[in-house]
Structure formats: C-alpha cells, structure tokens
Amino acid sequence: MGSFPTQRATTGELPLPPHHPPPTQSVARTSLPGNPLAPSAARRFVRAALADWTGLALPAAATITDRVADDAVLVVGELVTNAVVHAGTTVELLCRLEDPADGLPAALVLEVSDHHPTRTVRHEHQHHHQEDEDGLDEYGRGLQLVAALAECWGITYRPGLKTVWARLPLDGWDTCPVPGAEPAIQRGLRAAEILAPAPRRLVRDDHEWAGRGALSFLAEASDLLAGQLDEDLVAALAGQLLVPRLADWCAFWLEGDGTEGGGPRLARVWHADESALEALRTALEKEPPHMPEPARTGPVPIPWPPSPSPSSGPQGSAAGGTALAYRLVVGGHGLGTLMLGRRGRARIPDAVTALVEDFARRVALAIGAARRYTRQVTISRVLQRGLLPSQLAQIPGVDSRVVYEPSDDGLAGGDFYDVFQAGPGARRWCFMLGDVQGSGPEAAVVTGLARPWLRLLAREDHQVGQVLDRLNRLLLDDATEAAEAAASMVAAAGDLPGGPQPPYQPQARFLSLLYGELVPLAPEDGGGARCTLACAGHPLPLLLRPDGSVTPAAAPQVLLGVVDDVGYESHTFHLAPGETLLCVTDGVTERRSRTGRMFDDGDGLAEALAGCAGLPAREVADRIRQAVHTFGETPVRDDLALLVLQAR
C-alpha cells in the first residue's frame, strides 16, 4: 500500500555502488520526469534495453528469458514508483547487464536515482489521475515486491542523490543456485501475495496483542524508527507498521515546528485497500481531527470520516466503523496527531488502544529526533554556504573546474577552495585549496577564518610566500586566544554548583593549504599564464603536459599554524596552452581500498592524471573523481575536493 521507503537491504550483502558501469554497450540509461507517467515509461525502456542486448548477442543476454523480462519490468516499475511518490524529482534509470564473475552468475542490475527532497506528487494523481499501460492506477506496492524478486537490493546515498538498486540473477533463475536465495516458485508466490488486490488479514487476532505479541510489535517498531532522520519517513514507516496489523487505515497530521506558519498538514495516509486510499485522503483533508486541550496521549474518539462520494462501496470509508486519534507529544509539545480506524467495529479493544498509545509515544520521539536533526542540518548548510564561494572567478585564457563533496552532506566540512581576482582591475587571479585538520564545528571555524583572510591578504598585494607567512601568524595568534578562553572556562567551571565541570578542549588549529596566483599572458608572450604557488603541508599539485607526462608543480613545506617564523617560499612556472594543473586534498590521495592501499600509493594519482591527456578541464575533474570513487569498495568517508586549472 503506497511505496515503502527503507534504508536497509533485505537479502544479500553484495555491494553494488551505483554509477560505475562496465562497457557502455551493456549499459542503458535514461532520465524520466517525476510524475505518474514515469513508471510505465520505465517499463517500456527496460523491455527495449533487453531486446537491444539480445539483438547484439551479448554473452550474458543469452540467458535472458521471458521470466527475467517480466520480473525486471515489475521491479523497475516499483523502484520508479517509489522514487516518484517519495521524491517527485527527475528520476535517473540505469540498466546494467553483468557477465558472470567471482563465482556469481550473470545478472541484470537496475538502479533508480532521485534527488530525495521527500516531496510527494499525490496532487498530480488527484488532478491528472493517469493510468499505466495496463489501465491500473500507479500507487506502488512497495519495496516488498523488490525484495521478493531480487537476489539482493539496497540503497546508496550520495550528496544530493539517492539510488535504490536491485540485482536479478540470470543464470539458472528458475532453480536459483545462489546460496541463500529462495526457489523461483517461492519468489513467485511471495510476489503474487504482494500484488494481490485483496487486503491482507490482520497478522494477529486482537487477544494476541495483550501479551508477547505487543512486546514483539513494539520492539520491531523501535528498531525500525530508530535513527530515521526525516519526519515524513517516520510517518510512512509508522503507517506500514499499523496497517493492516492493528487498523484498516491510519493517517498522520504533522504540526509546524514553530519556524513556519500554517496549521497541521496531512503527511501520510495508509489504507489496507488500495482502491479506497484516495477517497479516504479526500475525506480527511477537508478537516483535521479536533483534539482536546491540554494535550494528552490517550485515545480520543473521532467521528468516522464521511465518504467523499456515494461510490466508495463497502471497502471504502462509507462502510462505517470506529476511529481514534492520538496526540503525538514530546516534552509537553504537540508534534502532530495519529488517527486510525477499523471498519465495522463499534469499539477497538482496550489491549489494542493501549498498544497504539505506546506506539504513538515512540513515533513522537522519532519525529522529535528527526526535527532536531533537520534543524541542525539546516543551520549547518547555511553555514556551509557562507564558508564556500558562491561562484568562481573566470580567469582569462584559463578554464577551471572544482569538485567538492563533503563527507557528511549535512555538516560543514574542513575542505575549502576559492578562485578570485586579486582586486578590481588587477591582472592577477588567486586560487586556493585547503584542508583544516579535524572536523565538525572547530574545523568550520578555521575554514571561516582562512578564506576571508587569504582574500584580504591577496588584495593587499602581498606575494604568495608572504601571504602564507601572515596567515600562519594569524592562525597561531587565534590558537593562543582560543587556549586562553578555554583556560578561563575551566576556571569558571570550578565555581559552579556540583564541583568542577569537564573542561572544553579546543582542537589544534592546523591547516594544509595550496595557494597560488595566475597572471594571463598574451600570445606574443607564449600564451597561457604565469603561475606562482606554494604548498604548505598539502598534497603536491601535479602538472599534466599535452604529451601525457606528469610532474609535481611545487615543493613540500610545513603545515600552517604549527611553527612560528617559517618563511614560506613560492615557485613560479609557465602554464603553457594545453597544460593542466591538478590540485587535490587528502580525501583524494588517501582514499583507501579494502586491502588498505591508498589511491596515491605508487604515484596512483599521477598515473590517473596521465590518462587524462587531451581532455578538457571538466572531463579531467570528472575522470579523477570517478577514479577516486571506484578505487574503494565503500563510499568515500573523507571530504573530497579537487581543483583543475587548464590553459587554453
């Protein structure tokens, strides 16, 4: 009933990081609009891709059967429906045909990516009421169907992108020789049960909820809701738990957190009968339940929602029954309302109402935690926007490209970059790529200081080495002031009731930095640009020449903020037309594989850059980024930043 968002793979542990395809002839991809027409378009696209691969006589395509095609169409329809209902953004679909490898059979991998803003497109269903190619409404049966048909599946999160993937084996699909996989007949029965239009019966009779059944239900609910960081996702999962186990339908209203106006909004509606879902939603949208004040968590009888039309039938809201509402309260603050109902019942047993009351407390706690996280992320993203430049300056005769991926998309990172003109009318353009040692707020503080300081020093016409000297002095002075402030806090804490408090310990404010200047040259002077740069404790920049040779473009020097009176030195060279300068942070060079080997071991970065000879700046940056991601089997865990400068 509705799409079922989850963050946990159901079977198998095979890592399938998205966007790392094999040769392009075995990969098909397309973009689909985030509207109700996307699922049927995705199904047609998959069938066309399978037909093309069969026509090309690819080795793995020989094992594609009608059964595989039917299963693939079902799976992609559910994945796209899930993305459309819960994101509403443009959907990226990738189909990949994999040959047998490492003891695994040939497989069809389906990846569906969205930009996860958690926005439903329910209104498009209401106004347009599109139907799929089979004449059935597109509401989605959830990822339960994907779990029933796929060997394994999972979800991968990247900055601004969420990808749900599923792997369908091809060889021996009817017998399923993969260890731990279910026979095909069992998969078919599970899928048939999920697709059955009749609502499933309650998992347990009412009397069973008075004992161990209630404890098991609450334990499962606590496990599923724990760690969910989006309040709409909490409501969606809670609805899946309630219906059809404890109720025939339920709805969640969520109230504003005080930062936005308006009354309660109807966040989620679930119904055991898919055909009655939209009619129930229409009835509930007219007026939210009126709850007594002061807020209490116990059940409150609510009038049965009136039928929006006489055609609702016995399965719809016109059948009558009992409806109850529960306030979602945390710390005395109301967060929303849970409403549920049972058809054809004069009352709901006390054991069930008490269980739902306890369940509502857990839902309220999860929503409260999700809201706190959302506020924290919002603050951090606002700060992050202030720490990084809104745009990069355009350097005459030089193309630039930046890749920046913080390790945590919700928190400010320690890497920073900038490209700017030294001053109005100046013929110098400055660039920087830095990495603050540490993470979290302390790193963000240093980042917020370093970039404006560098801009100010550059505008005062200091040479590159002098800029680093002065920045080093500023960092040392700031660290001294922070230490003195911490000592004052320790002294003040000793006078507080209860004795001395744990002192605040400031992190060391070290900074690695690559800083340089570019002066564009006229064609009669050789074209390109004159580049002067200095490297303070940072991975050395690499210079790529048109013939594919790669050399370091600077000499290593000590970190900033460590030693006083260092005397930083700079190096000047000609960035000739066609030459490329690559600057990276240690998130690139220290990317590790499963064996512990780092990306730059054995000059791995230079080797990867040498393969980019002849490519424009944008493609160089994209290829290095791709190489870093594919080097390890797990997602990148450190901030990743790189800057490419290429003379035209």
XYZ file of C-alpha atoms in Angstrom:
648
model
C 0.000 0.000 0.000
C 1.834 3.043 -1.231
C 5.539 2.936 -1.810
C 7.609 1.668 1.107
C 10.820 3.656 1.624
C 13.528 1.867 3.558
C 17.212 2.178 4.276
C 18.003 -1.497 4.788
C 18.735 -4.175 2.195
C 16.582 -7.260 2.633
C 18.695 -10.075 1.225
C 22.335 -10.467 0.395
C 25.286 -8.225 1.168
C 26.696 -7.780 -2.313
C 27.898 -4.162 -2.602
C 26.689 -2.572 -5.807
C 27.806 1.060 -5.768
C 25.889 2.942 -8.457
C 27.274 4.784 -11.453
C 30.313 2.542 -12.040
C 29.223 0.735 -15.202
C 31.092 -1.774 -17.374
C 31.453 -1.203 -21.148
C 28.746 1.098 -22.447
C 27.130 -1.428 -24.796
C 25.901 -3.393 -21.764
C 24.549 -0.279 -20.034
C 21.359 1.607 -20.847
C 20.303 4.758 -19.035
C 17.621 7.408 -19.319
C 16.055 10.297 -17.401
C 12.362 10.276 -16.542
C 10.173 13.136 -15.255
C 8.975 12.877 -11.658
C 5.316 12.357 -12.481
C 2.845 9.410 -12.629
C 3.816 8.611 -16.234
C 7.382 7.663 -15.232
C 6.739 4.006 -14.137
C 5.134 2.926 -17.411
C 7.873 4.706 -19.392
C 10.491 2.892 -17.298
C 8.902 -0.484 -18.015
C 8.932 0.164 -21.756
C 12.559 1.306 -21.548
C 13.655 -1.892 -19.767
C 11.946 -4.127 -22.318
C 13.605 -2.181 -25.143
C 17.028 -2.481 -23.460
C 16.658 -6.248 -23.041
C 15.643 -6.565 -26.685
C 18.645 -4.493 -27.817
C 21.094 -6.612 -25.769
C 19.603 -9.791 -27.176
C 19.925 -8.384 -30.690
C 23.594 -7.527 -30.059
C 24.196 -11.154 -28.967
C 25.984 -10.111 -25.786
C 27.174 -13.189 -23.830
C 25.021 -12.537 -20.758
C 21.988 -11.753 -22.936
C 21.762 -15.407 -23.963
C 20.294 -16.194 -20.521
C 17.560 -13.538 -20.649
C 14.204 -15.345 -20.573
C 10.624 -14.124 -20.621
C 10.539 -14.730 -16.872
C 13.542 -12.456 -16.357
C 11.979 -9.766 -18.537
C 8.694 -9.919 -16.616
C 10.460 -9.733 -13.257
C 12.638 -6.844 -14.435
C 9.566 -4.905 -15.573
C 7.865 -5.445 -12.214
C 10.947 -4.426 -10.232
C 11.702 -1.281 -12.227
C 8.058 -0.243 -12.005
C 8.199 -0.441 -8.208
C 11.566 1.325 -7.955
C 10.449 4.211 -10.156
C 7.077 4.464 -8.389
C 8.904 4.597 -5.052
C 11.145 7.419 -6.340
C 8.252 9.391 -7.832
C 5.955 9.143 -4.797
C 8.603 9.959 -2.198
C 10.805 12.408 -4.126
C 8.898 13.886 -7.037
C 12.145 14.823 -8.769
C 13.553 13.786 -12.106
C 14.366 10.066 -11.969
C 17.532 8.566 -13.437
C 17.192 4.936 -14.572
C 20.215 2.730 -15.303
C 20.060 -0.886 -16.524
C 23.307 -2.870 -16.464
C 23.940 -6.360 -17.840
C 26.725 -8.107 -15.897
C 28.703 -11.124 -17.090
C 29.475 -13.950 -14.620
C 32.351 -13.027 -12.268
C 33.842 -14.176 -8.953
C 31.508 -17.155 -8.707
C 28.400 -15.025 -9.198
C 26.030 -15.716 -12.084
C 25.238 -13.272 -14.843
C 22.851 -10.621 -13.594
C 20.675 -7.693 -14.533
C 21.206 -4.696 -12.231
C 18.581 -1.952 -12.080
C 19.408 1.418 -10.474
C 16.874 4.197 -9.917
C 18.161 7.535 -8.604
C 16.301 10.589 -7.363
C 17.313 13.783 -5.598
C 15.376 12.852 -2.402
C 13.687 16.114 -1.346
C 10.942 13.927 0.243
C 8.067 15.502 -1.660
C 5.025 13.527 -2.748
C 3.280 14.026 -6.073
C -0.100 12.984 -4.757
C -1.782 16.086 -6.190
C -0.705 15.034 -9.653
C -2.534 11.750 -9.029
C -5.613 13.655 -7.966
C -5.773 16.145 -10.787
C -4.489 14.079 -13.690
C -5.319 10.565 -12.441
C -3.021 8.969 -15.005
C -3.153 5.229 -15.556
C -0.325 2.915 -16.527
C -0.095 0.849 -19.676
C -2.260 -1.884 -18.114
C -5.005 0.511 -17.034
C -4.134 0.323 -13.324
C -3.572 3.298 -11.059
C 0.066 3.881 -10.119
C 0.223 3.885 -6.305
C 3.008 1.319 -5.799
C 3.099 -1.879 -3.759
C 6.369 -1.044 -2.074
C 9.869 -2.455 -1.933
C 8.449 -5.687 -0.516
C 7.931 -6.704 -4.136
C 11.526 -5.822 -4.991
C 12.727 -7.956 -2.074
C 10.575 -10.843 -3.303
C 12.009 -10.854 -6.818
C 15.599 -9.629 -6.463
C 18.572 -11.662 -5.272
C 19.613 -8.612 -3.244
C 18.909 -4.891 -3.174
C 19.951 -1.805 -1.279
C 20.145 1.975 -1.112
C 23.160 4.220 -1.703
C 23.184 7.874 -0.619
C 25.417 10.489 -2.212
C 25.331 14.275 -1.893
C 22.032 15.305 -3.461
C 21.320 11.803 -4.804
C 19.656 8.635 -3.534
C 19.960 5.421 -5.551
C 17.906 2.263 -4.978
C 19.375 -0.772 -6.782
C 18.267 -4.349 -7.272
C 20.196 -7.336 -8.676
C 18.337 -10.030 -10.620
C 20.488 -13.103 -11.464
C 20.115 -14.527 -14.967
C 21.826 -17.941 -14.992
C 19.634 -20.658 -13.522
C 16.978 -18.215 -12.375
C 14.356 -20.935 -12.263
C 16.409 -23.021 -9.832
C 18.132 -20.121 -8.010
C 21.511 -21.773 -7.247
C 22.750 -18.652 -5.440
C 23.402 -19.564 -1.758
C 20.643 -18.326 0.497
C 18.311 -17.418 -2.379
C 14.740 -18.684 -2.496
C 13.457 -21.052 -5.196
C 11.734 -19.294 -8.045
C 8.357 -20.799 -7.171
C 8.571 -19.305 -3.664
C 9.549 -15.932 -5.099
C 6.595 -16.104 -7.431
C 4.206 -16.885 -4.582
C 5.572 -14.020 -2.472
C 5.247 -11.615 -5.370
C 1.721 -12.844 -6.085
C 0.756 -12.250 -2.443
C 2.081 -8.699 -2.554
C 0.335 -7.968 -5.850
C -2.998 -9.462 -4.745
C -5.669 -6.707 -4.792
C -7.491 -8.039 -1.710
C -6.266 -6.604 1.599
C -4.351 -8.983 3.820
C -5.916 -10.058 7.101
C -4.571 -8.808 10.407
C -1.382 -10.553 11.389
C -2.751 -11.474 14.837
C -6.162 -11.603 16.452
C -6.929 -8.877 18.965
C -6.469 -11.088 22.032
C -2.885 -11.846 20.998
C -1.896 -8.178 21.375
C -2.256 -8.388 25.147
C 0.920 -10.422 25.668
C 4.065 -11.299 23.805
C 2.641 -10.055 20.523
C 2.552 -6.464 21.819
C 6.151 -6.632 23.053
C 7.321 -8.027 19.727
C 5.450 -5.327 17.808
C 6.881 -2.504 19.932
C 10.406 -3.924 19.659
C 10.101 -4.085 15.866
C 8.705 -0.554 15.760
C 11.506 0.833 17.928
C 14.139 -0.830 15.765
C 12.635 0.433 12.510
C 12.015 4.005 13.674
C 15.343 4.451 15.456
C 17.743 6.616 13.512
C 15.231 7.849 10.913
C 16.179 11.427 10.142
C 13.118 12.628 8.230
C 9.741 13.159 9.884
C 7.782 12.225 6.754
C 9.720 8.976 6.503
C 8.912 8.261 10.176
C 5.213 8.721 9.408
C 5.475 6.494 6.335
C 7.153 3.663 8.241
C 4.733 4.007 11.154
C 1.794 3.685 8.771
C 3.263 0.493 7.324
C 3.538 -0.940 10.832
C -0.047 -0.092 11.814
C -1.845 -1.173 8.635
C -3.106 -3.885 8.392
C -1.828 -5.283 11.716
C -3.755 -3.025 14.070
C -6.053 -0.957 11.859
C -7.690 -0.905 8.458
C -6.410 2.607 7.814
C -4.414 5.354 9.508
C -3.352 8.943 8.890
C -0.709 11.289 10.292
C -1.034 15.036 10.709
C 2.204 16.867 11.495
C 2.306 20.336 13.010
C 4.876 23.037 12.286
C 7.985 23.257 14.447
C 7.446 26.938 15.195
C 9.591 28.165 12.288
C 6.809 28.029 9.723
C 3.190 29.117 9.762
C 0.028 27.272 8.862
C -1.953 24.549 10.600
C -1.384 20.799 10.700
C -0.635 19.131 7.378
C -1.806 15.697 6.355
C 1.584 13.997 5.947
C 0.669 10.347 5.285
C -2.452 8.237 4.724
C -2.455 4.429 4.594
C -5.300 2.030 3.804
C -5.406 -1.754 3.653
C -7.486 -1.432 0.473
C -5.578 0.467 -2.229
C -8.783 1.345 -4.063
C -10.084 3.258 -1.040
C -6.902 5.223 -0.362
C -7.616 8.359 -2.393
C -11.248 8.531 -1.257
C -10.122 8.367 2.367
C -7.460 11.005 1.789
C -10.017 13.351 0.221
C -12.334 12.928 3.206
C -9.586 13.513 5.770
C -8.133 16.560 4.005
C -11.338 18.526 4.494
C -10.809 18.880 8.234
C -8.118 17.582 10.624
C -9.268 15.917 13.867
C -10.035 18.284 16.746
C -8.096 17.253 19.827
C -8.888 18.437 23.368
C -6.555 20.695 25.324
C -4.355 20.239 27.223
C -2.608 17.714 25.026
C -2.761 14.113 26.204
C -1.528 10.928 24.604
C -4.548 8.694 25.245
C -7.089 7.726 22.560
C -9.765 10.251 21.626
C -12.892 9.048 19.751
C -13.248 10.749 16.374
C -16.292 10.708 14.060
C -15.892 8.239 11.216
C -14.717 10.134 8.099
C -17.635 10.785 5.760
C -17.479 9.270 2.301
C -16.491 11.855 -0.327
C -18.711 10.120 -2.887
C -21.543 7.561 -2.810
C -19.451 5.111 -4.824
C -16.975 4.304 -2.072
C -18.551 0.909 -1.509
C -18.282 -1.406 1.487
C -14.497 -1.328 1.417
C -14.257 2.441 1.498
C -14.867 4.990 4.177
C -18.653 4.731 3.747
C -18.679 1.309 5.438
C -18.531 2.893 8.910
C -16.550 1.808 11.925
C -14.560 3.139 14.844
C -11.925 5.878 14.591
C -9.496 7.031 17.284
C -6.952 9.830 17.408
C -3.752 10.070 19.460
C -1.711 13.191 20.092
C 1.989 12.885 19.302
C 3.585 14.657 22.258
C 7.233 15.048 23.332
C 8.185 17.062 26.388
C 4.738 18.621 26.581
C 4.922 19.891 22.999
C 2.451 18.581 20.443
C 4.092 17.450 17.205
C 1.068 16.063 15.411
C -1.810 13.610 15.513
C -2.162 9.925 14.637
C -5.627 8.825 13.544
C -6.636 5.233 12.818
C -9.827 3.335 12.148
C -11.346 -0.113 11.861
C -14.283 -0.932 9.638
C -17.434 -2.479 11.042
C -16.395 -2.206 14.704
C -18.321 -0.498 17.479
C -15.145 -0.193 19.555
C -11.491 -1.142 19.450
C -10.355 -3.490 22.262
C -8.522 -1.927 25.196
C -5.428 -4.058 24.561
C -5.123 -2.575 21.063
C -5.760 1.032 22.133
C -3.127 0.752 24.877
C -0.647 -0.747 22.421
C -1.253 2.055 19.900
C -0.809 4.653 22.666
C 2.610 3.187 23.490
C 3.417 3.015 19.789
C 2.400 6.688 19.337
C 4.924 7.696 22.025
C 7.697 6.001 20.056
C 6.562 7.697 16.853
C 6.537 11.087 18.594
C 10.071 10.553 19.922
C 11.269 9.606 16.430
C 9.622 12.674 14.884
C 11.132 14.917 17.566
C 14.605 13.490 16.930
C 14.160 13.906 13.174
C 13.163 17.548 13.621
C 16.171 18.282 15.798
C 18.421 16.714 13.186
C 16.723 18.699 10.411
C 17.251 21.964 12.287
C 20.900 21.087 12.859
C 21.398 20.211 9.204
C 19.681 23.410 8.088
C 21.931 25.534 10.296
C 24.996 23.671 9.103
C 24.077 24.066 5.443
C 23.549 27.794 5.901
C 26.985 27.994 7.495
C 28.430 25.810 4.741
C 27.173 28.200 2.082
C 28.954 31.002 3.915
C 32.217 29.048 4.113
C 32.434 28.385 0.370
C 32.371 30.852 -2.527
C 29.060 31.408 -4.254
C 30.853 31.338 -7.619
C 34.363 31.077 -9.033
C 36.014 33.910 -10.911
C 36.556 33.382 -14.630
C 40.264 33.606 -15.482
C 41.041 34.884 -18.993
C 42.634 32.105 -21.039
C 42.311 29.521 -18.259
C 39.492 27.032 -17.712
C 38.757 25.965 -14.136
C 36.729 23.144 -12.655
C 36.043 22.286 -8.993
C 34.732 19.063 -7.471
C 33.687 19.348 -3.830
C 31.999 16.535 -1.890
C 31.853 16.832 1.925
C 31.918 13.504 3.736
C 28.678 14.380 5.529
C 26.198 16.196 3.332
C 24.505 17.676 6.399
C 27.572 19.099 8.154
C 30.144 21.712 7.295
C 33.387 20.123 6.158
C 37.028 21.014 6.679
C 37.954 21.350 2.988
C 37.627 24.714 1.248
C 38.501 26.293 -2.090
C 38.304 29.603 -3.922
C 39.244 31.280 -7.205
C 39.066 35.091 -7.202
C 40.507 38.225 -8.780
C 43.131 39.872 -6.568
C 41.285 43.193 -6.757
C 39.231 45.422 -9.038
C 41.165 45.857 -12.261
C 44.013 43.616 -11.068
C 45.662 41.318 -13.617
C 46.227 38.640 -11.006
C 43.815 35.819 -10.208
C 44.319 33.852 -6.997
C 43.322 30.275 -6.217
C 43.405 28.188 -3.059
C 42.612 24.664 -1.918
C 42.858 23.969 1.803
C 42.126 21.308 4.384
C 41.632 22.031 8.077
C 42.915 19.316 10.393
C 39.951 17.914 12.291
C 36.235 18.043 11.650
C 32.984 19.479 12.930
C 32.468 22.993 14.314
C 36.149 23.538 15.153
C 37.167 22.825 11.566
C 34.358 25.047 10.295
C 35.619 27.920 12.463
C 39.095 27.724 10.919
C 37.628 27.418 7.432
C 35.525 30.508 8.075
C 38.648 32.431 9.063
C 41.159 31.233 6.479
C 39.335 32.027 3.240
C 38.472 35.681 4.049
C 41.967 36.240 5.453
C 43.520 34.944 2.250
C 41.324 37.192 0.130
C 42.237 40.210 2.229
C 45.983 39.452 2.119
C 45.860 38.940 -1.653
C 44.165 42.304 -2.188
C 46.981 43.987 -0.224
C 49.442 42.917 -2.952
C 51.432 40.537 -0.748
C 53.489 37.950 -2.602
C 52.460 34.269 -2.419
C 55.047 33.336 0.198
C 54.250 36.427 2.261
C 50.548 35.575 2.212
C 51.300 32.192 3.792
C 53.642 33.777 6.348
C 50.943 36.166 7.532
C 48.220 33.510 7.520
C 50.481 31.272 9.622
C 50.891 34.090 12.148
C 47.158 34.748 12.271
C 46.403 31.063 12.932
C 48.953 30.927 15.752
C 47.513 34.060 17.349
C 43.980 32.697 17.054
C 45.034 29.370 18.621
C 46.585 31.234 21.549
C 43.387 33.198 22.122
C 41.325 30.000 21.956
C 43.569 28.322 24.541
C 43.254 31.310 26.879
C 39.486 31.279 26.500
C 39.424 27.532 27.316
C 41.502 28.151 30.445
C 39.025 30.821 31.554
C 36.161 28.373 31.046
C 37.939 25.780 33.196
C 38.431 28.321 35.983
C 34.806 29.431 35.804
C 33.563 25.818 35.799
C 35.272 25.167 39.126
C 32.949 27.696 40.823
C 29.737 26.084 39.532
C 27.469 24.044 41.876
C 28.389 20.377 41.856
C 32.106 20.904 41.570
C 34.370 21.239 38.538
C 32.824 20.536 35.150
C 34.518 18.723 32.253
C 36.614 21.443 30.555
C 36.199 22.412 26.937
C 39.253 21.347 24.968
C 39.818 23.291 21.726
C 41.190 21.351 18.797
C 44.589 22.220 17.372
C 44.037 24.644 14.501
C 46.384 23.294 11.853
C 45.820 23.935 8.190
C 47.222 22.447 4.997
C 46.996 24.823 2.050
C 47.829 25.132 -1.604
C 47.774 28.798 -2.615
C 48.766 30.412 -5.890
C 48.395 33.235 -8.410
C 47.818 33.207 -12.144
C 48.749 36.078 -14.475
C 47.344 35.546 -18.006
C 49.941 36.025 -20.788
C 49.403 37.478 -24.242
C 50.007 35.236 -27.284
C 53.260 37.056 -28.099
C 54.476 36.132 -24.592
C 53.690 32.445 -25.096
C 50.011 32.451 -24.101
C 48.642 30.562 -21.130
C 49.504 32.055 -17.745
C 52.369 32.640 -15.360
C 51.677 30.569 -12.241
C 53.204 31.173 -8.797
C 52.234 28.843 -5.981
C 53.255 27.483 -2.586
C 52.286 24.265 -0.831
C 52.059 24.160 2.981
C 51.629 20.601 4.257
C 49.267 19.830 1.364
C 49.320 17.107 -1.322
C 51.564 18.439 -4.070
C 49.879 19.839 -7.180
C 50.550 17.949 -10.414
C 51.245 19.441 -13.844
C 49.962 17.481 -16.862
C 51.540 18.299 -20.225
C 49.913 17.565 -23.599
C 52.263 14.604 -24.185
C 50.878 12.853 -21.060
C 53.884 13.472 -18.808
C 53.118 14.437 -15.196
C 55.412 16.274 -12.759
C 54.962 17.873 -9.300
C 54.492 21.637 -9.544
C 55.640 22.632 -6.024
C 57.856 21.600 -3.120
C 56.501 20.406 0.253
C 56.573 22.787 3.241
C 55.338 22.661 6.832
C 51.658 22.946 7.845
C 50.228 26.347 8.698
C 49.556 27.073 12.346
C 52.317 24.815 13.707
C 55.636 26.733 13.760
C 56.277 30.457 14.029
C 58.550 32.335 11.580
C 58.729 29.584 8.978
C 59.400 31.685 5.882
C 57.314 30.071 3.157
C 58.723 30.009 -0.368
C 56.897 30.009 -3.682
C 57.636 28.525 -7.096
C 56.890 30.186 -10.460
C 56.445 28.429 -13.811
C 54.732 28.893 -17.159
C 51.353 27.165 -17.501
C 51.534 26.769 -21.269
C 48.488 26.347 -23.527
C 47.185 22.787 -23.273
C 48.800 22.166 -19.873
C 46.684 21.228 -16.851
C 47.305 21.858 -13.156
C 45.575 19.451 -10.756
C 45.204 20.361 -7.066
C 43.606 17.907 -4.599
C 43.035 17.411 -0.862
C 43.994 14.287 1.076
C 40.457 12.956 0.581
C 41.742 12.059 -2.908
C 45.286 10.870 -2.179
C 44.377 8.902 0.973
C 41.290 7.147 -0.388
C 41.701 3.519 0.710
C 40.769 0.229 -0.887
C 39.630 -2.841 1.017
C 43.242 -4.034 1.255
C 44.343 -0.779 2.917
C 46.187 0.527 -0.152
C 45.808 4.271 -0.746
C 44.891 5.845 -4.050
C 48.198 7.727 -4.374
C 50.397 4.783 -3.426
C 52.885 4.153 -6.231
C 52.055 7.540 -7.800
C 48.473 6.420 -8.403
C 47.187 9.977 -8.762
C 49.866 10.857 -11.340
C 49.022 7.716 -13.278
C 45.319 8.565 -13.295
C 46.095 12.132 -14.400
C 48.351 10.930 -17.214
C 45.369 9.128 -18.697
C 43.545 12.460 -18.963
C 45.914 13.959 -21.579
C 43.956 15.859 -24.218
C 40.781 16.132 -22.145
C 39.197 19.487 -21.237
C 39.202 20.646 -17.604
C 35.671 19.459 -16.899
C 36.368 15.928 -18.104
C 39.682 15.781 -16.230
C 37.893 16.637 -12.985
C 35.105 14.148 -13.634
C 37.526 11.348 -14.502
C 39.668 11.863 -11.387
C 36.548 11.972 -9.238
C 35.290 8.756 -10.819
C 38.661 7.075 -10.281
C 38.618 8.010 -6.591
C 35.119 6.628 -6.076
C 35.796 3.353 -7.887
C 39.137 2.809 -6.116
C 37.415 1.699 -2.910
C 34.501 -0.644 -2.362
C 32.892 1.570 0.281
C 31.649 5.174 -0.056
C 34.215 7.950 0.344
C 34.381 8.807 4.058
C 36.575 11.902 3.938
C 35.898 15.304 2.410
C 36.821 15.205 -1.268
C 37.919 18.337 -3.125
C 39.903 18.924 -6.298
C 40.627 21.939 -8.489
C 41.611 21.729 -12.157
C 43.185 24.712 -13.965
C 43.877 24.349 -17.675
C 45.395 26.904 -20.037
C 43.525 27.126 -23.307
